[in-house]
CSV table of C-alpha atoms and ligand atoms in Angstrom, one decimal:
chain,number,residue,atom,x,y,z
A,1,UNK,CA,94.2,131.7,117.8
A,2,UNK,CA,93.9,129.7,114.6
A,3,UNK,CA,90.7,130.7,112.5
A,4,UNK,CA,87.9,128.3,111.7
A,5,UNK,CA,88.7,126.6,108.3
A,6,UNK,CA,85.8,124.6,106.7
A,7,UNK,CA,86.4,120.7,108.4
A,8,UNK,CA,88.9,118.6,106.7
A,9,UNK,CA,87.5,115.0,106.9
A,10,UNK,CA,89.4,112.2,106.1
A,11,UNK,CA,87.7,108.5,105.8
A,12,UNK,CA,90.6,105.4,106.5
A,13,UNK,CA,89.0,102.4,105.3
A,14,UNK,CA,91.7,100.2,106.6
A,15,UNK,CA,91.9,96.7,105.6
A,16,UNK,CA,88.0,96.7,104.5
A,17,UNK,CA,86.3,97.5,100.7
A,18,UNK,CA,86.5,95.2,97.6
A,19,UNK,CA,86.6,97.3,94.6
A,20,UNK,CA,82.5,96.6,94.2
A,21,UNK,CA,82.1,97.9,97.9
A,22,UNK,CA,83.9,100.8,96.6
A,23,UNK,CA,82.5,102.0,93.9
A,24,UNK,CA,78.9,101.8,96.1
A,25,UNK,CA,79.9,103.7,98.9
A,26,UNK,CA,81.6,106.3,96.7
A,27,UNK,CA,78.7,107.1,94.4
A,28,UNK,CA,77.3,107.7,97.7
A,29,UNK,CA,79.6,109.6,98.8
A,30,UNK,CA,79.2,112.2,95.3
A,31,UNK,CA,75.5,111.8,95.4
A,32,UNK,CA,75.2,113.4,98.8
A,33,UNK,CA,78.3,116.2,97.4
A,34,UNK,CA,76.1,119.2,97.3
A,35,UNK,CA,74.9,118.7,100.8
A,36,UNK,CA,78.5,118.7,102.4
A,37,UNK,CA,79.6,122.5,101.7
A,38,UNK,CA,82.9,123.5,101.5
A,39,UNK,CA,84.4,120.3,104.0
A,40,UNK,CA,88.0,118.7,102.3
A,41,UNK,CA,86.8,115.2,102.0
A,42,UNK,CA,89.4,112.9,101.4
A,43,UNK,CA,89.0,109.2,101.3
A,44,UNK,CA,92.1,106.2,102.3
A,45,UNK,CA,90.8,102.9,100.4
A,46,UNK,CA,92.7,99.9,100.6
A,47,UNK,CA,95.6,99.8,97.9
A,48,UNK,CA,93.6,97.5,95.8
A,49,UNK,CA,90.9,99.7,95.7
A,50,UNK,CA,93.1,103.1,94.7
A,51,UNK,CA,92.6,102.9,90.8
A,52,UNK,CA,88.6,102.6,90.8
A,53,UNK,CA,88.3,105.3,93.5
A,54,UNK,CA,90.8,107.2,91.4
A,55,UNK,CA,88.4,106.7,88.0
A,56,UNK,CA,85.1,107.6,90.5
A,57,UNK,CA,86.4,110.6,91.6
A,58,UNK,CA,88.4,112.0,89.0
A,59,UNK,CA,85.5,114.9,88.5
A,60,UNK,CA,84.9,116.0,91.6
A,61,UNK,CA,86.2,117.8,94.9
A,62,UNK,CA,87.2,114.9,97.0
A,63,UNK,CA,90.8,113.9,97.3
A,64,UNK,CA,92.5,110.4,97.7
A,65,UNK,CA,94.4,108.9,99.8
A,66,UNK,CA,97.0,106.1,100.6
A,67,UNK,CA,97.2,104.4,104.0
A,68,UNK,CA,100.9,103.9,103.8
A,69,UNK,CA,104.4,104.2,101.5
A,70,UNK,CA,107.7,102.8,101.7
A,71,UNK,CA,110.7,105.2,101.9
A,72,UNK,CA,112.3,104.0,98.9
A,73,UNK,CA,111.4,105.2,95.4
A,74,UNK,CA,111.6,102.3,93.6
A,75,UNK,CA,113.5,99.2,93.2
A,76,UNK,CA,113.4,95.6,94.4
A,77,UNK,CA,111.3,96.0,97.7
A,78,UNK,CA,108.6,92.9,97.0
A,79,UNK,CA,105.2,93.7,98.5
A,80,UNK,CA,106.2,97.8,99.2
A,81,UNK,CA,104.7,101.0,97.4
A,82,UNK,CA,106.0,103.9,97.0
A,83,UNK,CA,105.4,107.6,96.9
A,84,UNK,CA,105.7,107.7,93.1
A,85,UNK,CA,103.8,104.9,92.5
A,86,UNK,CA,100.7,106.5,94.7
A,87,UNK,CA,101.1,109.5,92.9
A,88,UNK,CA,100.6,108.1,89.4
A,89,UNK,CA,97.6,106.5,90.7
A,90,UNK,CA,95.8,109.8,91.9
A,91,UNK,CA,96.8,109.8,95.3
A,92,UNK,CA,97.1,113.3,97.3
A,93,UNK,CA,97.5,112.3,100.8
A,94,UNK,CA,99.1,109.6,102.9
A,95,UNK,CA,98.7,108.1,106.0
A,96,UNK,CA,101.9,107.8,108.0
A,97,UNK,CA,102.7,106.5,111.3
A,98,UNK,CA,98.8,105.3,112.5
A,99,UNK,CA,98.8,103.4,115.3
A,100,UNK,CA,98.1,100.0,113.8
A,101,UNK,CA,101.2,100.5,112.2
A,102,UNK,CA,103.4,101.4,115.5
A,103,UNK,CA,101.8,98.8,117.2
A,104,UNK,CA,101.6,95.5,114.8
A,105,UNK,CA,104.1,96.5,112.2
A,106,UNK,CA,107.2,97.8,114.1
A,107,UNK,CA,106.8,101.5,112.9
A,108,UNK,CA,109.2,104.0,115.0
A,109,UNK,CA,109.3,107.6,115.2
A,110,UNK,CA,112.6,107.2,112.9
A,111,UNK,CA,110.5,105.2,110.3
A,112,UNK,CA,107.7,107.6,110.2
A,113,UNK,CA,110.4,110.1,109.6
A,114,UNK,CA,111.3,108.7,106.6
A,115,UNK,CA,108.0,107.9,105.0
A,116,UNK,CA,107.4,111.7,105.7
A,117,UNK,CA,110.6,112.5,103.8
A,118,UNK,CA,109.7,109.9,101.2
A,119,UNK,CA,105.8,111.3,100.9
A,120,UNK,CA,107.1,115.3,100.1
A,121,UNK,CA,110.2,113.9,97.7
A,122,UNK,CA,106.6,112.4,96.0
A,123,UNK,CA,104.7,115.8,96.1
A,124,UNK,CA,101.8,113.6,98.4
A,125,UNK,CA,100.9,115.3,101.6
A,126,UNK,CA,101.4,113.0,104.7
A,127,UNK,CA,98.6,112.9,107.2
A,128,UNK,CA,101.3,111.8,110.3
A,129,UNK,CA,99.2,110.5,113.2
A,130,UNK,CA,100.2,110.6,116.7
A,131,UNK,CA,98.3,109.1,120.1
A,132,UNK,CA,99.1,107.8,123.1
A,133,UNK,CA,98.2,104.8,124.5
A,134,UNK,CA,95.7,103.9,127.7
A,135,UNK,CA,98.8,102.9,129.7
A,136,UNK,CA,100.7,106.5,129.3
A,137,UNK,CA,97.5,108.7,129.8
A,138,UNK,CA,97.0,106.7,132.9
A,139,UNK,CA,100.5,107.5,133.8
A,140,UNK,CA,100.0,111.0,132.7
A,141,UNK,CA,102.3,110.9,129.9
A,142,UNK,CA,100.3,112.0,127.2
A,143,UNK,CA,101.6,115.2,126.7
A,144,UNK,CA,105.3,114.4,126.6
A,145,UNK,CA,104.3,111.0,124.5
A,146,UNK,CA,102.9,113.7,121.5
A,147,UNK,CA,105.5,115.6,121.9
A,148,UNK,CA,108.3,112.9,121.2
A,149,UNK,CA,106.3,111.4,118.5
A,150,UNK,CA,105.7,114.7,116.9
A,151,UNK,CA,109.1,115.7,117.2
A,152,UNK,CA,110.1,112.7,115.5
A,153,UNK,CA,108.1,112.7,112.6
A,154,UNK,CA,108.8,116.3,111.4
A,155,UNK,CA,112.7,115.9,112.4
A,156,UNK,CA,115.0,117.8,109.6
A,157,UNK,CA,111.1,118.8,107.8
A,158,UNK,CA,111.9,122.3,106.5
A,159,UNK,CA,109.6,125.6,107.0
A,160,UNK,CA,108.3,124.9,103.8
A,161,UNK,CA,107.5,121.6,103.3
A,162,UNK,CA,105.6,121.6,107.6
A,163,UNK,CA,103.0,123.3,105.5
A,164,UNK,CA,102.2,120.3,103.6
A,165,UNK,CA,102.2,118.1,107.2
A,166,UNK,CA,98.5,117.2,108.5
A,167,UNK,CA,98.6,116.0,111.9
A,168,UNK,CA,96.1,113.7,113.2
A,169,UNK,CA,95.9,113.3,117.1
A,170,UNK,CA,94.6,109.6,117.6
A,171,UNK,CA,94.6,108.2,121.2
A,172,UNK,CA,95.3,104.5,120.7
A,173,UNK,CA,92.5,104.1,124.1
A,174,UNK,CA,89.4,105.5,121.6
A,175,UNK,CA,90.5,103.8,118.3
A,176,UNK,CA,87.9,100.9,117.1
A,177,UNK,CA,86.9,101.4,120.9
A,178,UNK,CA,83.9,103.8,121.2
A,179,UNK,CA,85.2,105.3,123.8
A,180,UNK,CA,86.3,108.8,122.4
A,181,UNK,CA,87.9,111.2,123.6
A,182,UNK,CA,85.8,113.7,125.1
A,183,UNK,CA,86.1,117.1,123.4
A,184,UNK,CA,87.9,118.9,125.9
A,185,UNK,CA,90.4,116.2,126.3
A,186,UNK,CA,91.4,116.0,122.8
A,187,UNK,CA,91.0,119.8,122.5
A,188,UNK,CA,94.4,120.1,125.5
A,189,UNK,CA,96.2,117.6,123.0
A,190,UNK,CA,95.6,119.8,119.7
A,191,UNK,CA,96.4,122.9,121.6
A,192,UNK,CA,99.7,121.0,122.9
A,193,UNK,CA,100.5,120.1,119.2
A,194,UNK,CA,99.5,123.6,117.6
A,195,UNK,CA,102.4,124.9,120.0
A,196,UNK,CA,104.7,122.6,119.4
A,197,UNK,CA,104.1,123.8,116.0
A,198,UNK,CA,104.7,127.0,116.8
A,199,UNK,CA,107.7,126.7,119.0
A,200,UNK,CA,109.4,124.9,116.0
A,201,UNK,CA,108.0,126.4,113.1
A,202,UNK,CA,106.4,130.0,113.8
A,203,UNK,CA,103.3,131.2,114.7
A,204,UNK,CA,101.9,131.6,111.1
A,205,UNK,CA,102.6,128.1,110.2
A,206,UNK,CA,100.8,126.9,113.6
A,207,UNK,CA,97.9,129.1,112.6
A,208,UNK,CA,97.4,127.2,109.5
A,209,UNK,CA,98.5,123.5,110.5
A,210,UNK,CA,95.4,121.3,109.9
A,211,UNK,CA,95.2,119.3,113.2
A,212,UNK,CA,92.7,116.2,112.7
A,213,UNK,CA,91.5,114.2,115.5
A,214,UNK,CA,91.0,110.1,115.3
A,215,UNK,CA,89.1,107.7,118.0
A,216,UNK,CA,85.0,106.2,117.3
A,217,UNK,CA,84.2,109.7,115.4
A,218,UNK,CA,80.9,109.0,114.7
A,219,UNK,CA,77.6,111.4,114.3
A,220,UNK,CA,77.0,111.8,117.6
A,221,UNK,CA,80.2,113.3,118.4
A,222,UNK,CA,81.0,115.1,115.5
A,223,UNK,CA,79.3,118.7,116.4
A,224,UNK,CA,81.0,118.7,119.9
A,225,UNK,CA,84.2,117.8,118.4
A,226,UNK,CA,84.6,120.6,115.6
A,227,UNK,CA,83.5,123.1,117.9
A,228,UNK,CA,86.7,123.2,119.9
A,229,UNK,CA,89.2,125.8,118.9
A,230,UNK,CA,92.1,124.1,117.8
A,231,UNK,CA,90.2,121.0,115.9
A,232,UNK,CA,89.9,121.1,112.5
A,233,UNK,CA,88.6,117.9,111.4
A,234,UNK,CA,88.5,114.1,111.9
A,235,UNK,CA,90.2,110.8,110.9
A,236,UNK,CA,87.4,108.7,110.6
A,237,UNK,CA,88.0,104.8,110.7
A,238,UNK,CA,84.7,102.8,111.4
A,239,UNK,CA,82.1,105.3,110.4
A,240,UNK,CA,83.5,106.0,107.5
A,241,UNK,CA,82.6,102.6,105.6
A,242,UNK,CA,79.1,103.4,105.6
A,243,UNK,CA,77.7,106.8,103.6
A,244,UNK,CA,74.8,106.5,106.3
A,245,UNK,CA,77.5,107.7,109.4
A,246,UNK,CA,80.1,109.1,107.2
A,247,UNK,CA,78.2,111.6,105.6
A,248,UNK,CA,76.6,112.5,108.7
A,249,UNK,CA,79.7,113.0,110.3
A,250,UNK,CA,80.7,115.6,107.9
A,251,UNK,CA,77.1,117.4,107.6
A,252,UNK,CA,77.6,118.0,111.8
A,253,UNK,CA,81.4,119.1,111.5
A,254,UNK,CA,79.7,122.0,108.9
A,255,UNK,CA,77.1,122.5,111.0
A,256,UNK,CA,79.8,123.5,114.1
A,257,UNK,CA,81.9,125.3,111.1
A,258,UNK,CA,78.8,127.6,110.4
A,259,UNK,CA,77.9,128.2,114.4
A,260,UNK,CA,81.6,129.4,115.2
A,261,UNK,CA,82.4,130.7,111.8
B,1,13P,P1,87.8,104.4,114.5
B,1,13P,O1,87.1,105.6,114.0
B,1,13P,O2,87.3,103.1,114.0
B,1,13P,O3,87.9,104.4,116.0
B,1,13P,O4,89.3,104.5,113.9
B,1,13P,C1,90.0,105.6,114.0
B,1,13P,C2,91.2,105.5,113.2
B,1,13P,O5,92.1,104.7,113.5
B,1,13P,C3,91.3,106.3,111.9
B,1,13P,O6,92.6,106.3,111.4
């Protein structure tokens, strides 16, 4: 069984915050610091608004984040960024394979692959989501669709470099939808994923995978959430635009931390 770690909570503004919006919700964000304990906060602006987080948060504990990279380096790719280019702007972690991008963009387990591959070459950890959607859980494919998608992702990933992988389990049904998934559901999907991690990767590097889960997080759910076992901290879309439900969020994820701890 994986031990508690403090909750790892990750904020993906999407396609929303000007660099003004920014730089409010952030001080926000630093103001409320000493009341959010030992959680790994880690926020995903917008490209546009990387360099003022970057400047905002360049004293403190919270990381940064990019929402996508190409696989390429460098070179003539027009409207593409790369790994190297998110790293010399601050960035620690990168979003790879969400949903939106499966869904509107064309992304494939093969081209999440890649990014993965690109993302580790860069020294940025890849936060690789994986869901299913409300077709295949109706069809009671959910399992095998994680499985294929995780399998996908970390194909050719070496025993080293899985330990840089966070995994974030984001049923496409509960995304934007508030309908989440109710703890004990997404809890059989982590534990499903935490052994798929074991069976290809050993049980020590299962214990220590950080397995996030992503669908209308908000306050309310946050407590329940973090208190199953194999949870260890949310993707947070919506809610996290706003310090008033973001912060939240991560003040009841500590408060589970502390009860189970
Ligand atoms: P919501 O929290 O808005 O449902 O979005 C989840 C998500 O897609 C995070 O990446």
């Amino acid at each position: 069984m994986p031990e508690k770690r403090p909750p790892f909570i990750a904020g993906n503004w999407k396609m929303h915050m000007t660099v003004p919006e920014t730089r409010m919700l952030l001080e926000k964000i630093l103001e409320a610091g000493p009341e959010l304990g030992s959680a790994e906060i880690v926020v995903i602006p917008p490209f546009t608004s990387l360099g003022e987080a970057a400047r905002i948060l360049a004293a403190s504990s919270i990381a940064l984040g990019a929402q996508n990279l190409f696989w390429e380096d460098k070179g003539a790719f027009t409207g593409e960024i790369s790994g190297p280019l998110l790293r010399d702007i601050g960035c620690r972690y990168v979003v790879v394979g969400h949903s939106e991008r499966r869904q509107i963009f064309g992304e494939t387990d093969g081209t999440v692959n890649r990014r993965v591959r690109a993302a580790l070459r860069s020294d940025l950890k890849p936060i690789v989501c994986v869901g299913e959607t409300f077709e295949e859980r109706d069809g009671g494919q959910t399992l095998p669709r994680v499985r294929t998608q995780f399998e996908g992702a970390l194909e050719g990933i070496s025993h080293e470099d899985v330990r840089k992988i966070v995994l974030a389990y984001e049923p496409v049904w509960a995304i934007g939808t508030g309908r989440t998934a109710t703890p004990g559901q997404a809890e059989d999907v982590h534990a499903e994923l935490r052994q798929k991690f074991e069976e290809m990767y050993g049980k020590e590097a299962a214990a220590c995978a950080i397995i996030l889960y992503g669908g209308s997080v908000k306050p309310a759910n946050s407590f329940s959430l973090f208190r199953e076992k194999n949870i260890d901290g949310f993707l947070v879309g919506g809610a996290s635009l706003e310090a008033e439900t973001f912060i939240p969020i991560v003040k009841e994820a500590m408060k589970a931390y502390k009860e189970v701890e």
